[in-house]
mmCIF file of C-alpha atoms in Angstrom:
data_model
loop_
_atom_site.group_PDB
_atom_site.id
_atom_site.type_symbol
_atom_site.label_atom_id
_atom_site.label_comp_id
_atom_site.label_asym_id
_atom_site.label_seq_id
_atom_site.Cartn_x
_atom_site.Cartn_y
_atom_site.Cartn_z
ATOM 1 C CA MET A 299 -19.210 -45.468 -27.412
ATOM 2 C CA ALA A 300 -22.394 -43.125 -27.262
ATOM 3 C CA ALA A 301 -22.329 -39.431 -27.665
ATOM 4 C CA ALA A 302 -22.595 -36.908 -25.048
ATOM 5 C CA PRO A 303 -25.909 -35.598 -24.519
ATOM 6 C CA THR A 304 -26.471 -32.156 -26.275
ATOM 7 C CA GLY A 305 -27.810 -30.159 -23.525
ATOM 8 C CA SER A 306 -25.004 -31.572 -21.499
ATOM 9 C CA LEU A 307 -22.469 -30.609 -23.872
ATOM 10 C CA LEU A 308 -23.645 -26.899 -24.525
ATOM 11 C CA VAL A 309 -23.649 -26.361 -20.906
ATOM 12 C CA LEU A 310 -20.402 -27.854 -20.079
ATOM 13 C CA SER A 311 -19.072 -26.082 -23.437
ATOM 14 C CA THR A 312 -20.179 -22.636 -21.759
ATOM 15 C CA LEU A 313 -18.249 -23.353 -18.521
ATOM 16 C CA LEU A 314 -15.287 -24.037 -20.056
ATOM 17 C CA ALA A 315 -15.547 -20.727 -22.523
ATOM 18 C CA HIS A 316 -15.961 -18.837 -18.920
ATOM 19 C CA GLY A 317 -13.088 -20.537 -17.446
ATOM 20 C CA VAL A 318 -10.939 -19.722 -20.359
ATOM 21 C CA ALA A 319 -12.124 -15.740 -20.111
ATOM 22 C CA ALA A 320 -11.350 -15.811 -15.999
ATOM 23 C CA ALA A 321 -7.808 -17.329 -17.485
ATOM 24 C CA ALA A 322 -4.533 -15.518 -15.761
ATOM 25 C CA GLY A 323 -4.051 -12.025 -16.528
ATOM 26 C CA TRP A 324 -4.315 -8.649 -15.603
ATOM 27 C CA THR A 325 -7.221 -5.877 -16.058
ATOM 28 C CA ILE A 326 -6.062 -1.901 -15.267
ATOM 29 C CA THR A 327 -8.216 1.146 -14.347
ATOM 30 C CA ASP A 328 -7.361 5.117 -14.579
ATOM 31 C CA LEU A 329 -8.200 6.475 -11.590
ATOM 32 C CA GLY A 330 -7.383 9.693 -13.306
ATOM 33 C CA PRO A 331 -5.074 12.491 -12.485
ATOM 34 C CA THR A 332 -3.505 13.331 -9.295
ATOM 35 C CA GLY A 333 -1.195 15.727 -7.710
ATOM 36 C CA THR A 334 -0.115 13.779 -4.694
ATOM 37 C CA GLY A 335 1.551 10.484 -4.547
ATOM 38 C CA GLU A 336 0.029 9.524 -1.244
ATOM 39 C CA MET A 337 -2.638 7.009 -1.486
ATOM 40 C CA ALA A 338 -4.064 3.860 -0.065
ATOM 41 C CA LEU A 339 -6.437 0.880 -1.069
ATOM 42 C CA ASN A 340 -8.413 -1.417 1.032
ATOM 43 C CA ASP A 341 -9.477 -5.301 0.589
ATOM 44 C CA GLN A 342 -12.394 -4.126 -1.226
ATOM 45 C CA GLY A 343 -10.908 -2.040 -3.710
ATOM 46 C CA TRP A 344 -11.736 1.335 -2.067
ATOM 47 C CA VAL A 345 -9.128 3.846 -2.769
ATOM 48 C CA VAL A 346 -8.068 7.232 -1.301
ATOM 49 C CA VAL A 347 -6.084 9.813 -2.981
ATOM 50 C CA GLY A 348 -5.635 13.357 -2.414
ATOM 51 C CA ASN A 349 -9.103 14.559 -0.785
ATOM 52 C CA GLN A 350 -11.232 12.049 -2.864
ATOM 53 C CA VAL A 351 -12.639 8.704 -1.679
ATOM 54 C CA MET A 352 -13.278 6.297 -4.763
ATOM 55 C CA ALA A 353 -15.863 3.481 -4.446
ATOM 56 C CA PRO A 354 -16.001 0.448 -6.837
ATOM 57 C CA THR A 355 -19.567 0.084 -8.665
ATOM 58 C CA ALA A 356 -20.462 -2.220 -11.201
ATOM 59 C CA THR A 357 -19.618 0.170 -14.044
ATOM 60 C CA GLY A 358 -16.671 1.555 -12.466
ATOM 61 C CA TYR A 359 -15.772 4.074 -9.630
ATOM 62 C CA ALA A 360 -17.751 6.767 -7.938
ATOM 63 C CA THR A 361 -16.058 9.400 -6.467
ATOM 64 C CA THR A 362 -16.532 11.576 -3.416
ATOM 65 C CA VAL A 363 -14.288 14.389 -2.386
ATOM 66 C CA VAL A 364 -13.898 15.591 1.052
ATOM 67 C CA ARG A 365 -13.588 19.094 1.750
ATOM 68 C CA SER A 366 -11.117 20.722 4.529
ATOM 69 C CA ALA A 367 -12.722 22.406 7.931
ATOM 70 C CA ASP A 368 -13.165 25.913 6.065
ATOM 71 C CA GLY A 369 -15.218 24.147 2.951
ATOM 72 C CA SER A 370 -12.561 24.427 0.655
ATOM 73 C CA LEU A 371 -10.520 22.024 -0.991
ATOM 74 C CA ASN A 372 -7.165 22.936 0.171
ATOM 75 C CA ASN A 373 -4.486 22.064 2.740
ATOM 76 C CA LEU A 374 -6.277 18.506 3.348
ATOM 77 C CA ARG A 375 -5.075 15.001 2.520
ATOM 78 C CA LEU A 376 -6.295 11.283 3.058
ATOM 79 C CA THR A 377 -3.900 9.119 4.386
ATOM 80 C CA ASP A 378 -5.318 5.740 4.733
ATOM 81 C CA ILE A 379 -8.726 3.580 4.722
ATOM 82 C CA ASN A 380 -9.385 0.476 6.459
ATOM 83 C CA ASN A 381 -11.787 -2.628 5.592
ATOM 84 C CA SER A 382 -14.982 -1.252 7.079
ATOM 85 C CA ASN A 383 -14.184 2.178 4.628
ATOM 86 C CA LEU A 384 -13.030 4.280 7.451
ATOM 87 C CA VAL A 385 -11.126 6.869 6.094
ATOM 88 C CA LEU A 386 -8.227 8.398 7.755
ATOM 89 C CA GLY A 387 -6.838 12.021 6.982
ATOM 90 C CA VAL A 388 -5.080 15.046 8.101
ATOM 91 C CA ASP A 389 -6.794 18.703 7.669
ATOM 92 C CA ALA A 390 -4.187 21.773 8.082
ATOM 93 C CA SER A 391 -6.586 24.035 6.380
ATOM 94 C CA MET A 392 -6.946 26.103 9.657
ATOM 95 C CA GLY A 393 -3.203 26.537 10.613
ATOM 96 C CA MET A 394 -1.865 23.448 12.883
ATOM 97 C CA PRO A 395 -2.557 19.828 10.996
ATOM 98 C CA HIS A 396 -5.426 17.729 12.676
ATOM 99 C CA ALA A 397 -5.989 14.672 11.950
ATOM 100 C CA PHE A 398 -9.814 13.169 11.373
ATOM 101 C CA THR A 399 -11.976 10.399 10.571
ATOM 102 C CA TRP A 400 -14.709 10.315 7.794
ATOM 103 C CA GLN A 401 -17.134 7.799 6.577
ATOM 104 C CA GLY A 402 -20.133 8.434 4.805
ATOM 105 C CA GLY A 403 -19.950 12.400 5.094
ATOM 106 C CA LEU A 404 -19.306 12.276 9.197
ATOM 107 C CA ARG A 405 -16.349 13.530 10.242
ATOM 108 C CA GLY A 406 -14.669 13.073 13.781
ATOM 109 C CA GLY A 407 -11.894 14.022 15.687
ATOM 110 C CA VAL A 408 -9.164 12.646 17.749
ATOM 111 C CA PRO A 409 -7.297 13.966 20.988
ATOM 112 C CA GLU A 410 -4.263 15.937 20.650
ATOM 113 C CA LEU A 411 -1.376 16.727 23.167
ATOM 114 C CA VAL A 412 0.485 19.909 23.405
ATOM 115 C CA ASN A 413 3.715 20.502 21.379
ATOM 116 C CA TYR A 414 7.014 21.917 22.331
ATOM 117 C CA ASN A 415 5.451 25.571 21.913
ATOM 118 C CA GLY A 416 2.297 25.114 23.014
ATOM 119 C CA SER A 417 0.514 24.240 20.211
ATOM 120 C CA ARG A 418 -2.446 21.480 20.019
ATOM 121 C CA TYR A 419 -1.514 19.252 16.820
ATOM 122 C CA SER A 420 -1.801 15.673 15.213
ATOM 123 C CA THR A 421 -0.943 13.927 12.020
ATOM 124 C CA ALA A 422 -2.196 10.318 11.349
ATOM 125 C CA ALA A 423 -0.601 7.995 9.131
ATOM 126 C CA ALA A 424 -2.549 5.075 9.186
ATOM 127 C CA ILE A 425 -5.817 2.940 10.377
ATOM 128 C CA ASN A 426 -6.129 -0.854 11.145
ATOM 129 C CA ASP A 427 -9.365 -2.824 11.069
ATOM 130 C CA SER A 428 -10.007 -2.460 14.645
ATOM 131 C CA GLY A 429 -10.368 1.495 14.159
ATOM 132 C CA GLN A 430 -6.725 2.098 15.738
ATOM 133 C CA ILE A 431 -4.826 5.338 14.178
ATOM 134 C CA VAL A 432 -0.999 5.918 14.201
ATOM 135 C CA GLY A 433 0.381 9.335 13.952
ATOM 136 C CA ASN A 434 1.907 11.949 15.777
ATOM 137 C CA THR A 435 0.748 14.277 18.776
ATOM 138 C CA GLY A 436 2.577 16.286 20.923
ATOM 139 C CA ASP A 437 5.652 15.846 19.287
ATOM 140 C CA THR A 438 5.730 12.027 19.177
ATOM 141 C CA ALA A 439 4.624 8.829 17.862
ATOM 142 C CA HIS A 440 1.353 7.696 19.320
ATOM 143 C CA ARG A 441 -1.583 5.380 18.503
ATOM 144 C CA TRP A 442 -5.407 6.075 19.275
ATOM 145 C CA SER A 443 -7.608 3.243 19.995
ATOM 146 C CA PRO A 444 -11.083 3.364 20.035
ATOM 147 C CA ASN A 445 -12.654 3.639 23.761
ATOM 148 C CA GLY A 446 -16.173 2.324 22.521
ATOM 149 C CA SER A 447 -17.897 5.758 23.695
ATOM 150 C CA GLY A 448 -17.093 7.716 20.958
ATOM 151 C CA SER A 449 -13.561 8.678 22.198
ATOM 152 C CA TYR A 450 -9.653 7.099 22.060
ATOM 153 C CA LEU A 451 -7.226 6.001 24.392
ATOM 154 C CA LEU A 452 -4.102 7.855 23.588
ATOM 155 C CA THR A 453 -0.860 5.753 23.954
ATOM 156 C CA GLY A 454 2.851 6.805 23.017
ATOM 157 C CA LEU A 455 5.290 4.203 21.001
ATOM 158 C CA GLY A 456 8.569 3.646 21.680
ATOM 159 C CA VAL A 457 8.523 5.908 25.195
ATOM 160 C CA ASP A 458 11.024 3.224 26.574
ATOM 161 C CA LEU A 459 13.847 4.206 24.565
ATOM 162 C CA GLY A 460 13.039 8.016 25.371
ATOM 163 C CA TRP A 461 12.475 9.407 21.844
ATOM 164 C CA THR A 462 11.617 13.158 22.209
ATOM 165 C CA ILE A 463 11.050 15.805 19.901
ATOM 166 C CA GLY A 464 10.479 14.934 16.364
ATOM 167 C CA SER A 465 11.167 11.116 17.086
ATOM 168 C CA GLY A 466 9.811 8.155 15.465
ATOM 169 C CA ALA A 467 6.824 9.382 12.802
ATOM 170 C CA ALA A 468 4.563 6.906 12.554
ATOM 171 C CA ALA A 469 3.968 5.123 9.545
ATOM 172 C CA ALA A 470 1.779 2.235 9.446
ATOM 173 C CA ILE A 471 -0.145 0.211 12.068
ATOM 174 C CA ASN A 472 -0.987 -3.844 11.749
ATOM 175 C CA ASN A 473 -4.101 -5.420 13.301
ATOM 176 C CA ALA A 474 -2.714 -6.254 16.595
ATOM 177 C CA GLY A 475 -2.079 -2.422 17.254
ATOM 178 C CA ALA A 476 1.372 -2.287 16.576
ATOM 179 C CA GLY A 477 2.776 0.823 15.110
ATOM 180 C CA LEU A 478 5.527 1.061 12.845
ATOM 181 C CA MET A 479 7.876 4.357 13.360
ATOM 182 C CA SER A 480 9.158 5.442 10.056
ATOM 183 C CA GLN A 481 12.693 6.839 11.412
ATOM 184 C CA VAL A 482 14.272 7.462 14.467
ATOM 185 C CA TYR A 483 16.154 11.027 13.993
ATOM 186 C CA ASN A 484 18.836 10.725 16.209
ATOM 187 C CA SER A 485 20.083 7.284 15.329
ATOM 188 C CA TYR A 486 17.876 7.031 12.226
ATOM 189 C CA ARG A 487 16.771 3.522 12.623
ATOM 190 C CA THR A 488 13.014 2.184 12.409
ATOM 191 C CA GLY A 489 11.169 0.303 14.889
ATOM 192 C CA TYR A 490 7.556 -0.824 15.795
ATOM 193 C CA SER A 491 6.081 -0.837 19.277
ATOM 194 C CA SER A 492 2.829 -1.656 20.642
ATOM 195 C CA GLY A 493 3.049 0.636 23.400
ATOM 196 C CA VAL A 494 3.961 -1.895 26.391
ATOM 197 C CA GLY A 495 6.928 -3.510 26.947
ATOM 198 C CA HIS A 496 10.282 -2.613 24.690
ATOM 199 C CA THR A 497 10.095 -1.422 21.225
ATOM 200 C CA THR A 498 11.542 -3.909 18.322
ATOM 201 C CA ILE A 499 14.231 -1.866 16.627
ATOM 202 C CA ILE A 500 15.779 -3.077 12.718
ATOM 203 C CA PRO A 501 18.960 -4.937 13.046
ATOM 204 C CA GLU A 502 22.216 -2.373 12.449
ATOM 205 C CA LEU A 503 22.365 -1.428 9.049
ATOM 206 C CA PRO A 504 26.364 -0.166 8.483
ATOM 207 C CA GLY A 505 26.085 2.469 5.949
ATOM 208 C CA TYR A 506 22.229 2.853 5.730
ATOM 209 C CA GLN A 507 19.588 5.224 7.352
ATOM 210 C CA PRO A 508 16.532 2.578 7.216
ATOM 211 C CA VAL A 509 13.021 4.294 6.824
ATOM 212 C CA GLY A 510 10.083 1.896 7.234
ATOM 213 C CA LEU A 511 6.662 2.347 5.215
ATOM 214 C CA ALA A 512 4.876 -0.356 5.828
ATOM 215 C CA LEU A 513 3.736 -3.319 8.616
ATOM 216 C CA ASN A 514 1.904 -6.348 8.165
ATOM 217 C CA ASP A 515 0.230 -8.901 10.766
ATOM 218 C CA LEU A 516 3.462 -11.326 10.430
ATOM 219 C CA TYR A 517 5.679 -8.332 11.547
ATOM 220 C CA GLN A 518 7.231 -8.031 7.983
ATOM 221 C CA VAL A 519 8.162 -4.395 7.440
ATOM 222 C CA ALA A 520 8.820 -2.908 3.905
ATOM 223 C CA GLY A 521 11.013 0.276 3.584
ATOM 224 C CA TYR A 522 14.181 1.415 2.064
ATOM 225 C CA GLY A 523 17.543 2.380 3.395
ATOM 226 C CA VAL A 524 19.230 5.805 2.761
ATOM 227 C CA TYR A 525 22.958 5.513 1.409
ATOM 228 C CA ASN A 526 25.858 7.320 -0.533
ATOM 229 C CA CYS A 527 25.985 6.126 -3.794
ATOM 230 C CA GLY A 528 28.640 8.156 -5.575
ATOM 231 C CA GLY A 529 28.424 11.272 -3.638
ATOM 232 C CA TYR A 530 24.127 11.267 -3.883
ATOM 233 C CA SER A 531 21.917 10.266 -2.122
ATOM 234 C CA CYS A 532 20.169 7.062 -2.963
ATOM 235 C CA ASN A 533 17.590 4.392 -1.707
ATOM 236 C CA ARG A 534 17.512 0.534 -1.465
ATOM 237 C CA PRO A 535 14.449 -1.319 -1.018
ATOM 238 C CA PHE A 536 14.610 -3.964 1.849
ATOM 239 C CA VAL A 537 12.224 -6.044 3.824
ATOM 240 C CA TRP A 538 12.768 -6.666 7.329
ATOM 241 C CA GLN A 539 11.540 -9.539 9.943
ATOM 242 C CA GLY A 540 12.749 -10.565 12.641
ATOM 243 C CA PRO A 541 16.475 -10.634 13.003
ATOM 244 C CA ASP A 542 16.741 -10.667 9.247
ATOM 245 C CA VAL A 543 16.909 -7.929 6.685
ATOM 246 C CA ALA A 544 16.631 -9.159 3.043
ATOM 247 C CA TRP A 545 17.657 -6.344 0.318
ATOM 248 C CA LEU A 546 15.304 -6.592 -2.280
ATOM 249 C CA PRO A 547 16.404 -7.127 -5.949
ATOM 250 C CA VAL A 548 16.501 -4.593 -8.506
ATOM 251 C CA GLU A 549 17.012 -5.298 -12.504
ATOM 252 C CA SER A 550 19.471 -2.782 -13.065
ATOM 253 C CA ALA A 551 21.308 -0.041 -11.215
ATOM 254 C CA THR A 552 21.217 3.977 -12.241
ATOM 255 C CA ALA A 553 23.890 5.776 -14.032
ATOM 256 C CA GLY A 554 25.866 6.010 -11.480
ATOM 257 C CA GLY A 555 26.181 2.731 -10.302
ATOM 258 C CA GLY A 556 23.808 2.711 -7.400
ATOM 259 C CA ILE A 557 20.429 0.921 -6.501
ATOM 260 C CA SER A 558 17.818 3.617 -6.186
ATOM 261 C CA GLY A 559 14.264 2.616 -4.961
ATOM 262 C CA GLU A 560 11.470 2.021 -2.221
ATOM 263 C CA ALA A 561 9.641 -0.894 -0.775
ATOM 264 C CA ARG A 562 6.198 1.000 -0.305
ATOM 265 C CA GLY A 563 3.379 -1.856 0.312
ATOM 266 C CA LEU A 564 3.146 -5.074 1.549
ATOM 267 C CA ASN A 565 0.107 -7.534 1.796
ATOM 268 C CA GLU A 566 -0.428 -10.386 4.698
ATOM 269 C CA ARG A 567 0.773 -13.005 1.540
ATOM 270 C CA GLY A 568 3.985 -11.254 1.855
ATOM 271 C CA GLN A 569 4.026 -9.319 -1.323
ATOM 272 C CA VAL A 570 5.655 -6.233 -1.574
ATOM 273 C CA VAL A 571 5.473 -3.359 -4.132
ATOM 274 C CA GLY A 572 7.326 -0.583 -4.943
ATOM 275 C CA GLY A 573 9.313 1.008 -7.267
ATOM 276 C CA ALA A 574 12.888 1.931 -8.493
ATOM 277 C CA TYR A 575 15.245 3.157 -11.319
ATOM 278 C CA VAL A 576 16.210 0.554 -13.602
ATOM 279 C CA ALA A 577 18.256 2.688 -15.907
ATOM 280 C CA ALA A 578 18.677 6.736 -15.500
ATOM 281 C CA TYR A 579 15.527 8.208 -15.902
ATOM 282 C CA ASP A 580 13.642 4.786 -16.309
ATOM 283 C CA ARG A 581 11.224 4.682 -13.144
ATOM 284 C CA ARG A 582 9.301 1.462 -12.834
ATOM 285 C CA ALA A 583 6.710 -0.035 -10.730
ATOM 286 C CA LEU A 584 7.499 -3.196 -9.438
ATOM 287 C CA LEU A 585 6.258 -6.432 -7.600
ATOM 288 C CA TRP A 586 8.505 -8.375 -5.008
ATOM 289 C CA THR A 587 7.515 -12.042 -4.336
ATOM 290 C CA SER A 588 9.086 -14.395 -2.129
ATOM 291 C CA GLY A 589 9.922 -18.064 -2.995
ATOM 292 C CA ALA A 590 12.666 -21.115 -2.304
ATOM 293 C CA ALA A 591 15.047 -19.255 -3.692
ATOM 294 C CA GLY A 592 14.520 -15.988 -2.366
ATOM 295 C CA TRP A 593 12.816 -12.688 -3.411
ATOM 296 C CA SER A 594 12.550 -12.741 -7.105
ATOM 297 C CA VAL A 595 11.144 -8.995 -8.710
ATOM 298 C CA THR A 596 8.531 -8.537 -11.529
ATOM 299 C CA ASP A 597 8.427 -5.349 -13.493
ATOM 300 C CA LEU A 598 4.796 -4.010 -13.593
ATOM 301 C CA ASN A 599 5.032 -3.184 -16.683
ATOM 302 C CA THR A 600 5.431 -6.390 -18.385
ATOM 303 C CA LEU A 601 1.846 -7.080 -16.822
ATOM 304 C CA LEU A 602 0.247 -4.287 -18.806
ATOM 305 C CA PRO A 603 -3.016 -5.804 -20.928
ATOM 306 C CA ALA A 604 -3.334 -5.303 -24.230
ATOM 307 C CA GLY A 605 -5.077 -1.937 -25.189
ATOM 308 C CA SER A 606 -3.990 -0.382 -21.782
ATOM 309 C CA PRO A 607 -4.110 3.462 -21.396
ATOM 310 C CA PHE A 608 -0.667 3.613 -19.792
ATOM 311 C CA TRP A 609 2.392 3.503 -21.085
ATOM 312 C CA GLN A 610 4.481 3.233 -18.623
ATOM 313 C CA LEU A 611 4.013 2.284 -14.573
ATOM 314 C CA GLY A 612 6.566 4.245 -12.834
ATOM 315 C CA ASP A 613 5.550 3.307 -8.971
ATOM 316 C CA ALA A 614 3.584 1.098 -6.855
ATOM 317 C CA MET A 615 1.739 2.506 -3.463
ATOM 318 C CA ASP A 616 -0.050 -0.175 -1.908
ATOM 319 C CA ILE A 617 -1.100 -3.696 -2.484
ATOM 320 C CA ASN A 618 -4.189 -5.342 -0.945
ATOM 321 C CA GLU A 619 -5.171 -9.103 -0.235
ATOM 322 C CA ARG A 620 -6.679 -9.600 -3.489
ATOM 323 C CA GLY A 621 -3.194 -8.941 -5.208
ATOM 324 C CA GLN A 622 -4.814 -5.289 -6.522
ATOM 325 C CA ILE A 623 -2.033 -2.846 -6.830
ATOM 326 C CA LEU A 624 -2.496 0.706 -6.462
ATOM 327 C CA GLY A 625 0.288 3.204 -8.130
ATOM 328 C CA LEU A 626 1.099 6.122 -10.355
ATOM 329 C CA GLY A 627 1.981 5.820 -14.285
ATOM 330 C CA SER A 628 1.839 7.720 -17.239
ATOM 331 C CA VAL A 629 -1.080 7.757 -19.680
ATOM 332 C CA SER A 630 -1.086 8.741 -23.590
ATOM 333 C CA GLY A 631 -2.348 12.574 -24.086
ATOM 334 C CA ASP A 632 -1.481 13.585 -20.599
ATOM 335 C CA ASN A 633 2.208 14.502 -20.055
ATOM 336 C CA SER A 634 1.513 17.164 -17.291
ATOM 337 C CA HIS A 635 0.069 14.651 -14.703
ATOM 338 C CA ALA A 636 0.746 11.399 -12.847
ATOM 339 C CA HIS A 637 -2.750 9.101 -13.045
ATOM 340 C CA VAL A 638 -3.360 6.982 -10.374
ATOM 341 C CA PHE A 639 -3.943 3.213 -11.674
ATOM 342 C CA LEU A 640 -5.428 0.207 -10.208
ATOM 343 C CA LEU A 641 -3.859 -3.250 -11.190
ATOM 344 C CA THR A 642 -6.061 -6.167 -10.987
ATOM 345 C CA PRO A 643 -4.763 -10.042 -11.102
ATOM 346 C CA VAL A 644 -7.864 -11.964 -12.966
ATOM 347 C CA PRO A 645 -8.028 -14.912 -10.917
ATOM 348 C CA GLU A 646 -6.726 -18.463 -12.321
ATOM 349 C CA PRO A 647 -9.863 -20.940 -12.671
ATOM 350 C CA ALA A 648 -11.072 -22.358 -9.492
ATOM 351 C CA PRO A 649 -11.061 -26.097 -8.740
ATOM 352 C CA ALA A 650 -14.374 -26.658 -9.525
ATOM 353 C CA ALA A 651 -14.195 -24.627 -13.039
ATOM 354 C CA MET A 652 -10.990 -26.737 -13.869
ATOM 355 C CA LEU A 653 -13.095 -30.012 -13.091
ATOM 356 C CA LEU A 654 -15.790 -28.932 -15.333
ATOM 357 C CA ALA A 655 -13.529 -27.623 -18.104
ATOM 358 C CA GLY A 656 -12.195 -31.368 -17.831
ATOM 359 C CA LEU A 657 -15.303 -32.824 -18.170
ATOM 360 C CA ALA A 658 -16.057 -30.271 -21.008
ATOM 361 C CA ALA A 659 -13.091 -31.605 -22.711
ATOM 362 C CA LEU A 660 -14.128 -35.607 -21.886
ATOM 363 C CA ALA A 661 -17.642 -34.944 -23.612
ATOM 364 C CA LEU A 662 -16.150 -33.439 -26.457
ATOM 365 C CA LEU A 663 -14.060 -36.492 -27.124
ATOM 366 C CA ARG A 664 -16.825 -39.099 -26.449
ATOM 367 C CA GLN A 665 -18.710 -37.297 -29.167
ATOM 368 C CA ARG A 666 -15.948 -37.506 -31.500
ATOM 369 C CA LEU A 667 -15.359 -40.716 -30.800
ATOM 370 C CA GLY A 668 -19.477 -41.813 -30.655
#
C-alpha cells in the first residue's frame, strides 16, 4: 500500500494529540479563602461569594468587590447571579436588610412591604435568567418580576395556603418563575408556587422536616430532611419531583449511626451536588447522578487532579449546565480558612475529534504497512 502523505500525517497526529489532551478528567481552581458558605455560579463560570464577584478571564479570575450602601465591606452578602451576569444581594449595613441588584458597578433596589412591626425590609435569595427574583418582604415569600420600565411587579407566593409571619422563606426560582419556599414553619413542609393557583407541597415525609434548597426547570427540588438520629438532629439529602421523593445515597453513616448531609444545588440535567459526613468528623463534597438503577453518588475528592492545592473537598454548593461545581474545601498551608473551589470537567473528545483520531490511527497503520 502507498504511505499516507507526510503533511496529512502530521496534521492528523497533531489533532490526535489534542484529543488526548482533552480526554475526560477534571481541573480545579482555588478561588481563595472565604468566611461564608453562601455562593453561586452561572453557566459562564462567573462566581459570587461573600461580597465578591469573580469573572473568568484568559489567565484566571478577575475579582470585583461590591461595597455596602455606607461604603463599607460589612453587612453585605451576594446571594446569586444569572446568565446575564446580573448579581443579587442583601445589604443590612443601614439597619434592616434590603435586597438589591448589581451589574457592572450599577446598583438597583426592589419595592418592599412593611413587616409586622411597621418596618420596610427585603431579603433576596435567587434570580432567574429573566431577572425575576425570589425572597421575602412583609414577612412572607414574594417574587419580583421586571415590568420593563425599571421597576418590578410584586407577587406573593403561597398565599393560597394562608401562610403568615415567617412562613415560606424563599430559596430558589426556576426560569418559569416558580419560587421555591424552603420551609413552612407551621408544618415544616417545603413547596413551590408561581403565585397563581395552588402551591405544590412536598409529599408527607413521616419523621422528617423537609427543607428545599434548589429548584430547576424540570421542577426537581433538591434539599434535605431534618430527623432525629440517636438524640441528635441530622439531615438526610433528597430529590423531590412530582409525587416522588428519592433519598440520595451516602456512602457511610455518622458514628451515631445516622446519615447526615444536604443536597444543595442541581442543574437541568438532574445532576445534584451537596455534602455529607461519610464518617465521624469526615465531611465530603458529593455529586449525585440518576441512572436506570437509580441514584448513584461520587465523592468529589476522588476527582481531584494531580497537583491539586486542595487536600479535602468538604461541601459542594452549586453546579451549572457545563457541569462545573462550586464548593468549599481545605488547602495545604491554610488551616484557618475554608477555600472556594471550582471543579471543571474536561470535555470528552467531540465526535469529529474522535473521527480524526481514528483517521490518524489508520494513516499510521497504512504507513507501517506501506
